PDB file of C-alpha atoms in Angstrom:
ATOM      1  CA  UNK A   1       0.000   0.000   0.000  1.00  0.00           C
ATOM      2  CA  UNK A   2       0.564   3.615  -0.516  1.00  0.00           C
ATOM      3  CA  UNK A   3       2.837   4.858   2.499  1.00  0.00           C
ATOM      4  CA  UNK A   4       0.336   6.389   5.128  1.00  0.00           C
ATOM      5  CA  UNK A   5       2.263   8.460   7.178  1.00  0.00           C
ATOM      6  CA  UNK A   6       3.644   9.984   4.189  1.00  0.00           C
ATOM      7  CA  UNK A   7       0.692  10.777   2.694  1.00  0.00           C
ATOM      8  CA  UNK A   8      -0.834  12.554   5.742  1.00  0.00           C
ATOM      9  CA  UNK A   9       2.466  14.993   6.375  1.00  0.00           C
ATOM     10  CA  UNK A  10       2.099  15.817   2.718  1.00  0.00           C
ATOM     11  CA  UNK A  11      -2.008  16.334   3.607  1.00  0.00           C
ATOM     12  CA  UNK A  12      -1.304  18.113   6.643  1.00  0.00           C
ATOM     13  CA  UNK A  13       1.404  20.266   5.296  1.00  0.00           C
ATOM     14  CA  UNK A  14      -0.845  21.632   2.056  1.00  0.00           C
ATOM     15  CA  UNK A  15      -3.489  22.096   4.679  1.00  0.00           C
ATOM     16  CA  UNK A  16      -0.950  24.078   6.784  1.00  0.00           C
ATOM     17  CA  UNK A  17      -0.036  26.663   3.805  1.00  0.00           C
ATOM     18  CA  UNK A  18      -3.854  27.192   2.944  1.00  0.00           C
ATOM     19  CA  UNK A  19      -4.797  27.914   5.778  1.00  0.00           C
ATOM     20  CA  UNK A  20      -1.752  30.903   5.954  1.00  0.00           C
ATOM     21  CA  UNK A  21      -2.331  31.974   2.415  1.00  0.00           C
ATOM     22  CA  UNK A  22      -6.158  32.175   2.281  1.00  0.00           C
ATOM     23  CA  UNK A  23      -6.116  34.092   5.882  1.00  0.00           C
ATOM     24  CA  UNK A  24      -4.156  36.679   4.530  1.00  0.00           C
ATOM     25  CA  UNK A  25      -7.114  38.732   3.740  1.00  0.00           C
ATOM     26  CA  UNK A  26      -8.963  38.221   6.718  1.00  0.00           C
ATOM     27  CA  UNK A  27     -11.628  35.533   7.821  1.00  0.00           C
ATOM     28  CA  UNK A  28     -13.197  33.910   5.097  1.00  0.00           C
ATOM     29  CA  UNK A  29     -16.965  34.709   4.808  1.00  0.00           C
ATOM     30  CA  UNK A  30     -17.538  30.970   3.285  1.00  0.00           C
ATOM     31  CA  UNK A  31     -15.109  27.694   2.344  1.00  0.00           C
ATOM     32  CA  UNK A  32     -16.373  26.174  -0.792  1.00  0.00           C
ATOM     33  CA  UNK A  33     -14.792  23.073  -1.274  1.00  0.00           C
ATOM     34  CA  UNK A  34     -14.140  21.306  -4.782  1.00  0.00           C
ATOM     35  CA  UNK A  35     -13.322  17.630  -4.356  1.00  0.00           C
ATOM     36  CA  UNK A  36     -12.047  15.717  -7.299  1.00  0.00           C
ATOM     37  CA  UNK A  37     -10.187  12.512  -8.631  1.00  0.00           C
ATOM     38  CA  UNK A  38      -7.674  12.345 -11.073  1.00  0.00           C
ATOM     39  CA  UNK A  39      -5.365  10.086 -12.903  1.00  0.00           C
ATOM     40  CA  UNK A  40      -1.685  10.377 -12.490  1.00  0.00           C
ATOM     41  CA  UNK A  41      -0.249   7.552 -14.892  1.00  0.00           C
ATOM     42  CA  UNK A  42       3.196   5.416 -13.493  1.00  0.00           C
ATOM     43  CA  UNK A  43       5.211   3.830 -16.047  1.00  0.00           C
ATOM     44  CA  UNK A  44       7.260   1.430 -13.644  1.00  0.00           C
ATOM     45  CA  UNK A  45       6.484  -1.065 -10.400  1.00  0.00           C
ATOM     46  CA  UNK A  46       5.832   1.617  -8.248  1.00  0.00           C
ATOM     47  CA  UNK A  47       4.235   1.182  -4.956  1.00  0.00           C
ATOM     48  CA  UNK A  48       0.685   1.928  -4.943  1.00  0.00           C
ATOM     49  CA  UNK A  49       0.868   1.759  -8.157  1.00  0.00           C
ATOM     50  CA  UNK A  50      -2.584  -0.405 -10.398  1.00  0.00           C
ATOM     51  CA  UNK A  51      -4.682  -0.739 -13.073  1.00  0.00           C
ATOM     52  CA  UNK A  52      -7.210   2.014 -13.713  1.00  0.00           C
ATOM     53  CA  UNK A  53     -10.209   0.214 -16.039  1.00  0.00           C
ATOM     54  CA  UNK A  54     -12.146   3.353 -16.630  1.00  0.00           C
ATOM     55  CA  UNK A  55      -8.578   5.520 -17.659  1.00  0.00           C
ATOM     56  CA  UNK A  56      -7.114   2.058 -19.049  1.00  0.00           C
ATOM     57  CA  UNK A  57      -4.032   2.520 -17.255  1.00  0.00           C
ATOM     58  CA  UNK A  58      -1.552   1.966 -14.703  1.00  0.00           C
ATOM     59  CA  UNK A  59      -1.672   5.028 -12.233  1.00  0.00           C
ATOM     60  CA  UNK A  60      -2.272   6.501  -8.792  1.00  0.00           C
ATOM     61  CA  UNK A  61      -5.294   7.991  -8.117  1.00  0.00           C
ATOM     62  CA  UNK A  62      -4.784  11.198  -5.799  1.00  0.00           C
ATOM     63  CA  UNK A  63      -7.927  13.179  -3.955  1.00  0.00           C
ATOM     64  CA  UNK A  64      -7.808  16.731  -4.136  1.00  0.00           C
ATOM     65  CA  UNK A  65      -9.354  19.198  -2.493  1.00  0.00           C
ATOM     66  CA  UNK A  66      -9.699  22.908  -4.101  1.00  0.00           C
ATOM     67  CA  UNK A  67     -11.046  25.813  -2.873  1.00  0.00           C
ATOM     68  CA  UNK A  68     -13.861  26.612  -4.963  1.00  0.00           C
ATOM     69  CA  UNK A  69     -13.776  30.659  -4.729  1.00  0.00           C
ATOM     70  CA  UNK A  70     -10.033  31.238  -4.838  1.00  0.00           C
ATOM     71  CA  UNK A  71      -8.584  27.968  -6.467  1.00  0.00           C
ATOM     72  CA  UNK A  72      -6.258  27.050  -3.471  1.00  0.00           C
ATOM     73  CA  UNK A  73      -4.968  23.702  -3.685  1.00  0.00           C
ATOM     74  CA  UNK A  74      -6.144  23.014  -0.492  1.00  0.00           C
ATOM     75  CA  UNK A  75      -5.103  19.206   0.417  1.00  0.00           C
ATOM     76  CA  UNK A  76      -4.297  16.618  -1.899  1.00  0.00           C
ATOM     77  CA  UNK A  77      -4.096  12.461  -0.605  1.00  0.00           C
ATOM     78  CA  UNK A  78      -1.945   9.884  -3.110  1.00  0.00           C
ATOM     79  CA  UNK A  79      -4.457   6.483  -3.132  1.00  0.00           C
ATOM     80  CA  UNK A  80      -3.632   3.890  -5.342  1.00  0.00           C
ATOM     81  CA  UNK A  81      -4.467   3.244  -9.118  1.00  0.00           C
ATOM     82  CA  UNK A  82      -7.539   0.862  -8.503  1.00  0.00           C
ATOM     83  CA  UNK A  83      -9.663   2.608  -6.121  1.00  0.00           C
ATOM     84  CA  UNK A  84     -13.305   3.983  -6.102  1.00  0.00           C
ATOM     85  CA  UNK A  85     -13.216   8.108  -6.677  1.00  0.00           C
ATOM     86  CA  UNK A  86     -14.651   8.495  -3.509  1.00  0.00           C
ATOM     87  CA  UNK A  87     -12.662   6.326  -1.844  1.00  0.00           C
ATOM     88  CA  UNK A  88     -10.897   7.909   1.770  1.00  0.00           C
ATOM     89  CA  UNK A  89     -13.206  11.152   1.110  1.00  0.00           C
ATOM     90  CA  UNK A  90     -14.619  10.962   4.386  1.00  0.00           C
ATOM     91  CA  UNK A  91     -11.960  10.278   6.282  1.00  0.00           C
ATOM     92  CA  UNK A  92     -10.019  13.532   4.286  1.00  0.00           C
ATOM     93  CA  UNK A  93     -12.868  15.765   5.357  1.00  0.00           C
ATOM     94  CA  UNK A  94     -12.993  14.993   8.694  1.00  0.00           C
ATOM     95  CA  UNK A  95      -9.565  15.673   9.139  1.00  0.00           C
ATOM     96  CA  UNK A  96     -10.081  19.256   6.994  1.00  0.00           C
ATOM     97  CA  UNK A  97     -12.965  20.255   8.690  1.00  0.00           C
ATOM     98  CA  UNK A  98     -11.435  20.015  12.062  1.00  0.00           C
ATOM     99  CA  UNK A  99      -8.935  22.394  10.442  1.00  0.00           C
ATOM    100  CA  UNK A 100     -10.922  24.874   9.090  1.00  0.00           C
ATOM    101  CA  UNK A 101     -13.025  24.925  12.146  1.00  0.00           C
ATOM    102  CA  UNK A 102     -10.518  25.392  14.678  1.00  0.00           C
ATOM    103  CA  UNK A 103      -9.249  28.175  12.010  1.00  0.00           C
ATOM    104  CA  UNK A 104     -12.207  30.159  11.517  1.00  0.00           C
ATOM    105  CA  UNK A 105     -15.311  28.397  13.744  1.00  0.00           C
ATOM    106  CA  UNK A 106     -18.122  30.524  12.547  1.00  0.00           C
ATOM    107  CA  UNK A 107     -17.271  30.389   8.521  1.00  0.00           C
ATOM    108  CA  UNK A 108     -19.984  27.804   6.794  1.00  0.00           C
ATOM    109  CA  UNK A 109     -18.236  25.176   4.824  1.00  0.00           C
ATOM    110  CA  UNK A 110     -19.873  23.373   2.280  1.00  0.00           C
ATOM    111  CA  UNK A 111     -18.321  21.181  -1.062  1.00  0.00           C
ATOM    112  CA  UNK A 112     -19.161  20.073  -4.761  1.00  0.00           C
ATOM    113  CA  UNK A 113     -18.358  17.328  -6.411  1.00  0.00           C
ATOM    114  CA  UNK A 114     -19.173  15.178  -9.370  1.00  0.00           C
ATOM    115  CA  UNK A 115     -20.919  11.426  -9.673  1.00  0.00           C
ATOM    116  CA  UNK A 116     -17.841   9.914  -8.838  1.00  0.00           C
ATOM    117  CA  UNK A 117     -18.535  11.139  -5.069  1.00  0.00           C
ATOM    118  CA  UNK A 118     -21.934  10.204  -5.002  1.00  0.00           C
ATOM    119  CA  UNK A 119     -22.254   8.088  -1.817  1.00  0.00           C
ATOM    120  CA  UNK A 120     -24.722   7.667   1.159  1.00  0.00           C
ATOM    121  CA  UNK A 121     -21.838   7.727   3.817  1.00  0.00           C
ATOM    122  CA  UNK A 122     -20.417  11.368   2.511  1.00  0.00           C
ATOM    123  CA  UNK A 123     -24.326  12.852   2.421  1.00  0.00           C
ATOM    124  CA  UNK A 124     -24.730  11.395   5.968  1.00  0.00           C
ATOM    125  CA  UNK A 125     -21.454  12.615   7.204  1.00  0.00           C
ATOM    126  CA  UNK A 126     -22.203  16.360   5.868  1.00  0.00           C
ATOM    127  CA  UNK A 127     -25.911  16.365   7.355  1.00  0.00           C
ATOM    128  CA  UNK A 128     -24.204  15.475  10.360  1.00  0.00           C
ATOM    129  CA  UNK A 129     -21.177  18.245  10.405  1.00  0.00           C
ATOM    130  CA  UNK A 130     -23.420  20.770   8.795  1.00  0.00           C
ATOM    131  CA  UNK A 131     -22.037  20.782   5.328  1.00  0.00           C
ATOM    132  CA  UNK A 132     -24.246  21.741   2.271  1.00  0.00           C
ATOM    133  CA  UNK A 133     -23.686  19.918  -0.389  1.00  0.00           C
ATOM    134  CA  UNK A 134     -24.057  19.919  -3.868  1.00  0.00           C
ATOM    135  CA  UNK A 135     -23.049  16.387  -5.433  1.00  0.00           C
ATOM    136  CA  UNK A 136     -23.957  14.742  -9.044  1.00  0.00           C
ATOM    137  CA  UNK A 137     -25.756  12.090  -9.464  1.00  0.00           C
ATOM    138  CA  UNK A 138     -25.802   8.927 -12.314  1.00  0.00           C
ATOM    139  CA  UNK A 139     -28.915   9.637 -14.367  1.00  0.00           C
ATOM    140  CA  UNK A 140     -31.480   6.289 -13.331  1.00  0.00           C
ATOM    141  CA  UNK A 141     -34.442   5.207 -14.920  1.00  0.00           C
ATOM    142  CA  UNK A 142     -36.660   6.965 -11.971  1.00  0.00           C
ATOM    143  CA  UNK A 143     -34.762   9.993 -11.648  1.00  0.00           C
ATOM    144  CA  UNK A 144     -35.739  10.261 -15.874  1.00  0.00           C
ATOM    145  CA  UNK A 145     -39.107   9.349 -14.635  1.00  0.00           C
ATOM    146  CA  UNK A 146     -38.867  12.398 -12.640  1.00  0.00           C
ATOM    147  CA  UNK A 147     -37.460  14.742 -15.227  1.00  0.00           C
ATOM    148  CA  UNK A 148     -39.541  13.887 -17.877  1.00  0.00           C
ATOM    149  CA  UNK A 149     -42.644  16.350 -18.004  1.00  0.00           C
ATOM    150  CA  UNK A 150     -39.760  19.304 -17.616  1.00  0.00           C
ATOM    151  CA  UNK A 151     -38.039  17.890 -20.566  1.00  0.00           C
ATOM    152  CA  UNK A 152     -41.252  17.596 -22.525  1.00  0.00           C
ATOM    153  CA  UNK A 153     -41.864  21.222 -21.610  1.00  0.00           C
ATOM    154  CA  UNK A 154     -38.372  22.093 -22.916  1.00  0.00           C
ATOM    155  CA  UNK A 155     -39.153  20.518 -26.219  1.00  0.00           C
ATOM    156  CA  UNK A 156     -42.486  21.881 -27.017  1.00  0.00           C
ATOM    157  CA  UNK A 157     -40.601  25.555 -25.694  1.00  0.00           C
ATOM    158  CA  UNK A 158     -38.129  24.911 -28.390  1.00  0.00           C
ATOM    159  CA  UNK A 159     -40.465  24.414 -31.320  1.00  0.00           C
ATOM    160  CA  UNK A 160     -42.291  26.894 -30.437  1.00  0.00           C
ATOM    161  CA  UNK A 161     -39.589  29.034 -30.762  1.00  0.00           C
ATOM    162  CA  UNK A 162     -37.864  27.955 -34.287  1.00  0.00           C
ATOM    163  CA  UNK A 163     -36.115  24.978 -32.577  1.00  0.00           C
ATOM    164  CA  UNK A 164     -33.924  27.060 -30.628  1.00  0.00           C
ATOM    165  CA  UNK A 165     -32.175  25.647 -27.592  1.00  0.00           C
ATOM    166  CA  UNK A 166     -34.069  25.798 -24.268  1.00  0.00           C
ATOM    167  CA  UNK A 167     -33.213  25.171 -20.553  1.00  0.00           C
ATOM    168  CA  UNK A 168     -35.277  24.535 -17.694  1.00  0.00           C
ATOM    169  CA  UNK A 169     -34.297  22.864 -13.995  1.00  0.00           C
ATOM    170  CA  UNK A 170     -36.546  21.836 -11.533  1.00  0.00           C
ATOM    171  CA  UNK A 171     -36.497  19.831  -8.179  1.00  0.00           C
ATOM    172  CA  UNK A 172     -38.192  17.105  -6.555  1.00  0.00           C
ATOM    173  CA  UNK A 173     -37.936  14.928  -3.647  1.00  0.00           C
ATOM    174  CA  UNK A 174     -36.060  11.457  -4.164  1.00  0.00           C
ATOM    175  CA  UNK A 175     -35.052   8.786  -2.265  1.00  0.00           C
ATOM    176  CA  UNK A 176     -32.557   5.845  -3.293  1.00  0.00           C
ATOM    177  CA  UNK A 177     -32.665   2.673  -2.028  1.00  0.00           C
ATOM    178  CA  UNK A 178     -29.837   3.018  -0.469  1.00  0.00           C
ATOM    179  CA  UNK A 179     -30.931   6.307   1.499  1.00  0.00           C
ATOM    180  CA  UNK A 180     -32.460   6.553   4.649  1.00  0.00           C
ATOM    181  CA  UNK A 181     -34.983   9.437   4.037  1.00  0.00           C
ATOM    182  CA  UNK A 182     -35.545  11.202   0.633  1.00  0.00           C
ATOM    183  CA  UNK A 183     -33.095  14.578  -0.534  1.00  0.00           C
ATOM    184  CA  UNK A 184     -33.943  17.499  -2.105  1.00  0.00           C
ATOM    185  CA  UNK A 185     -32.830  16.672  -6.453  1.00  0.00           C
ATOM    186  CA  UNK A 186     -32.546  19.376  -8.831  1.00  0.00           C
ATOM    187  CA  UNK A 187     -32.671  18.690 -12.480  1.00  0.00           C
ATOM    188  CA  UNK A 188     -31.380  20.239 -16.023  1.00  0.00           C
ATOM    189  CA  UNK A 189     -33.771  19.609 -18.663  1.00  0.00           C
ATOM    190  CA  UNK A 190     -32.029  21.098 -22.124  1.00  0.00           C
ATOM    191  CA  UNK A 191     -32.863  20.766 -26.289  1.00  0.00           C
ATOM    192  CA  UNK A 192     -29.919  21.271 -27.874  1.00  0.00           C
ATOM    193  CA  UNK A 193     -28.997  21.239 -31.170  1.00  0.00           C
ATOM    194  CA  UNK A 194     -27.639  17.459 -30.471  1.00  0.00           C
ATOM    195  CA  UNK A 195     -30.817  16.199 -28.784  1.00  0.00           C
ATOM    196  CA  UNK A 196     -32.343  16.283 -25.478  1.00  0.00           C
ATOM    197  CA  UNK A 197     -30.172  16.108 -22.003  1.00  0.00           C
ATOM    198  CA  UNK A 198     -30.853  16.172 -18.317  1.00  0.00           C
ATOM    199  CA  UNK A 199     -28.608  16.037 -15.589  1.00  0.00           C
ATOM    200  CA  UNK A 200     -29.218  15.858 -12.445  1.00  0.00           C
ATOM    201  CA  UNK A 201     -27.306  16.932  -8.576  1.00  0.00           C
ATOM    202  CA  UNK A 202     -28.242  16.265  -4.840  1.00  0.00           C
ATOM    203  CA  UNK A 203     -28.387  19.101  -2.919  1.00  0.00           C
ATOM    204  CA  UNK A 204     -29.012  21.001   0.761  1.00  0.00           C
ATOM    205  CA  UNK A 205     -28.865  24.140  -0.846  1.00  0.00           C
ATOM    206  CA  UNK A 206     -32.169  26.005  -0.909  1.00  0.00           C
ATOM    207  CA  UNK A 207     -31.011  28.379  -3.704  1.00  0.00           C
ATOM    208  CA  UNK A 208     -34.095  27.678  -6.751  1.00  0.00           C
ATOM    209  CA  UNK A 209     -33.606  24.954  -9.066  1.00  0.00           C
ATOM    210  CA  UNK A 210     -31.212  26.944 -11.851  1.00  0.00           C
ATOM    211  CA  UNK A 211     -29.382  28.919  -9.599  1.00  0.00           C
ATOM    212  CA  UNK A 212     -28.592  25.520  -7.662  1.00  0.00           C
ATOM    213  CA  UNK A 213     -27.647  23.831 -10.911  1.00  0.00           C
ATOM    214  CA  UNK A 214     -25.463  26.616 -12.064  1.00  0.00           C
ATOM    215  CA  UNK A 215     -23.757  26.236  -8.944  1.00  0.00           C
ATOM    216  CA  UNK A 216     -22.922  22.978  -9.465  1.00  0.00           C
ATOM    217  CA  UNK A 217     -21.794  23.467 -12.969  1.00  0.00           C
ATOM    218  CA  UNK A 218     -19.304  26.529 -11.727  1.00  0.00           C
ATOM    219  CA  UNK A 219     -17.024  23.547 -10.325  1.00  0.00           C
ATOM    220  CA  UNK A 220     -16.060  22.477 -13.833  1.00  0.00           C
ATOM    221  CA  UNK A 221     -13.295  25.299 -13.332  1.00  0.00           C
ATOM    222  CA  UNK A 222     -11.826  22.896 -11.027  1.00  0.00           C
ATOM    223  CA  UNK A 223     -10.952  21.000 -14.354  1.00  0.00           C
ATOM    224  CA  UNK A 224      -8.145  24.100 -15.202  1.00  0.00           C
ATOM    225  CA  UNK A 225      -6.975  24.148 -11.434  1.00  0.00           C
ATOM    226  CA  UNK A 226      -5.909  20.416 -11.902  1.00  0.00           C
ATOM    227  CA  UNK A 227      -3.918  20.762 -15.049  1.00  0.00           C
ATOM    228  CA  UNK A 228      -2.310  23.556 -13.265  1.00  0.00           C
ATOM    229  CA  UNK A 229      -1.976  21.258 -10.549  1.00  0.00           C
ATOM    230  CA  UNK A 230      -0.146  18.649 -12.855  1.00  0.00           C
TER     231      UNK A 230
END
């Protein structure tokens, strides 16, 4: 395995300069945290090192951990090649939000991510801290269920107007088998040129259905920070 107490100095010490840099300017009003995966490919029999099937190679796969608003690095944990995205997530932001808290105890905290992070145990854990979240989810046959009136909308909206793109969002309550009570699920419904698409993100956020969805998309940026990261 990937050496442990390495990785948490390295953790601890990007956390350390973070939390100096982004308290230059005073107390934070908010800390928006981006999480993402990436793929860091290994050419040799490094340890840690495995076989990716969705990136088809051999690799780590590090966490990192972005500030949303400023594009801090914030923390970054090597795993190895073969695990889950959202593997060691939880364990990461526990660790964080002790941090942050101890740093500035009154500033809300809350994070984005993509599908990859879409898990029971990291909802639970941020209901619990008080976290808002904002997390994709993997389009299902019920959540299409759900978004299917706002699509139809969208589509009669779009011949109405010359076949000119149209988007709507919406929300509805939804609960997963896996989930212990129902969540609050926005929803994209969009006619583009290339054909219909919805997406869809679980939220706490009480910000209306666009807005919320906006939101979410804003942490594509996170994208550039990465490559800049590289």
């Amino acid at each position: 395995a990937v050496n442990r107490h390495a990785v948490e100095r390295l953790a601890e010490a990007l956390a350390d300069l973070y939390l100096r840099e982004r308290g230059r300017a005073g107390v934070p009003t908010r800390i928006l945290l981006d999480l993402d995966g990436t793929d860091d490919p290994a050419h040799g029999e490094q340890e840690g090192v495995a076989y990716h099937g969705y990136y088809r190679q051999h690799m780590y796969h590090p966490l990192l951990v972005f500030d949303g608003d400023t594009g801090h690095l914030i923390t970054a944990v090597l795993r190895p090649g073969d695990v889950h995205g959202s593997r060691f997530v939880v364990l990461v932001l526990r660790r964080l939000l002790r941090r942050l808290r101890t740093a500035w105890p009154d500033v809300p905290v809350e994070l984005r991510a993509d599908s990859g992070f879409a898990i029971p145990r990291l909802y639970a854990w941020c209901e619990a801290n008080v976290v808002d979240y904002t997390i994709g989810l993997i389009p299902n046959p019920v959540l299409e269920r759900l978004a299917a009136p706002l699509l139809e909308t969208a589509r009669e909206q779009s011949v109405e107007q010359g076949g000119a793109k149209v988007r709507l969002a919406d929300e509805a309550r939804y609960q997963a088998d896996s989930w212990p009570h129902a969540r609050r699920v926005v929803f994209k419904a969009e006619i583009l040129l290339k054909g219909p698409n919805t997406r869809f993100v679980v939220t706490t956020r009480t910000d209306d259905p666009l807005t919320a969805y906006d939101r979410y998309v804003d942490r594509g940026e996170s994208e550039n920070w990465i490559k800049d990261f590289k």
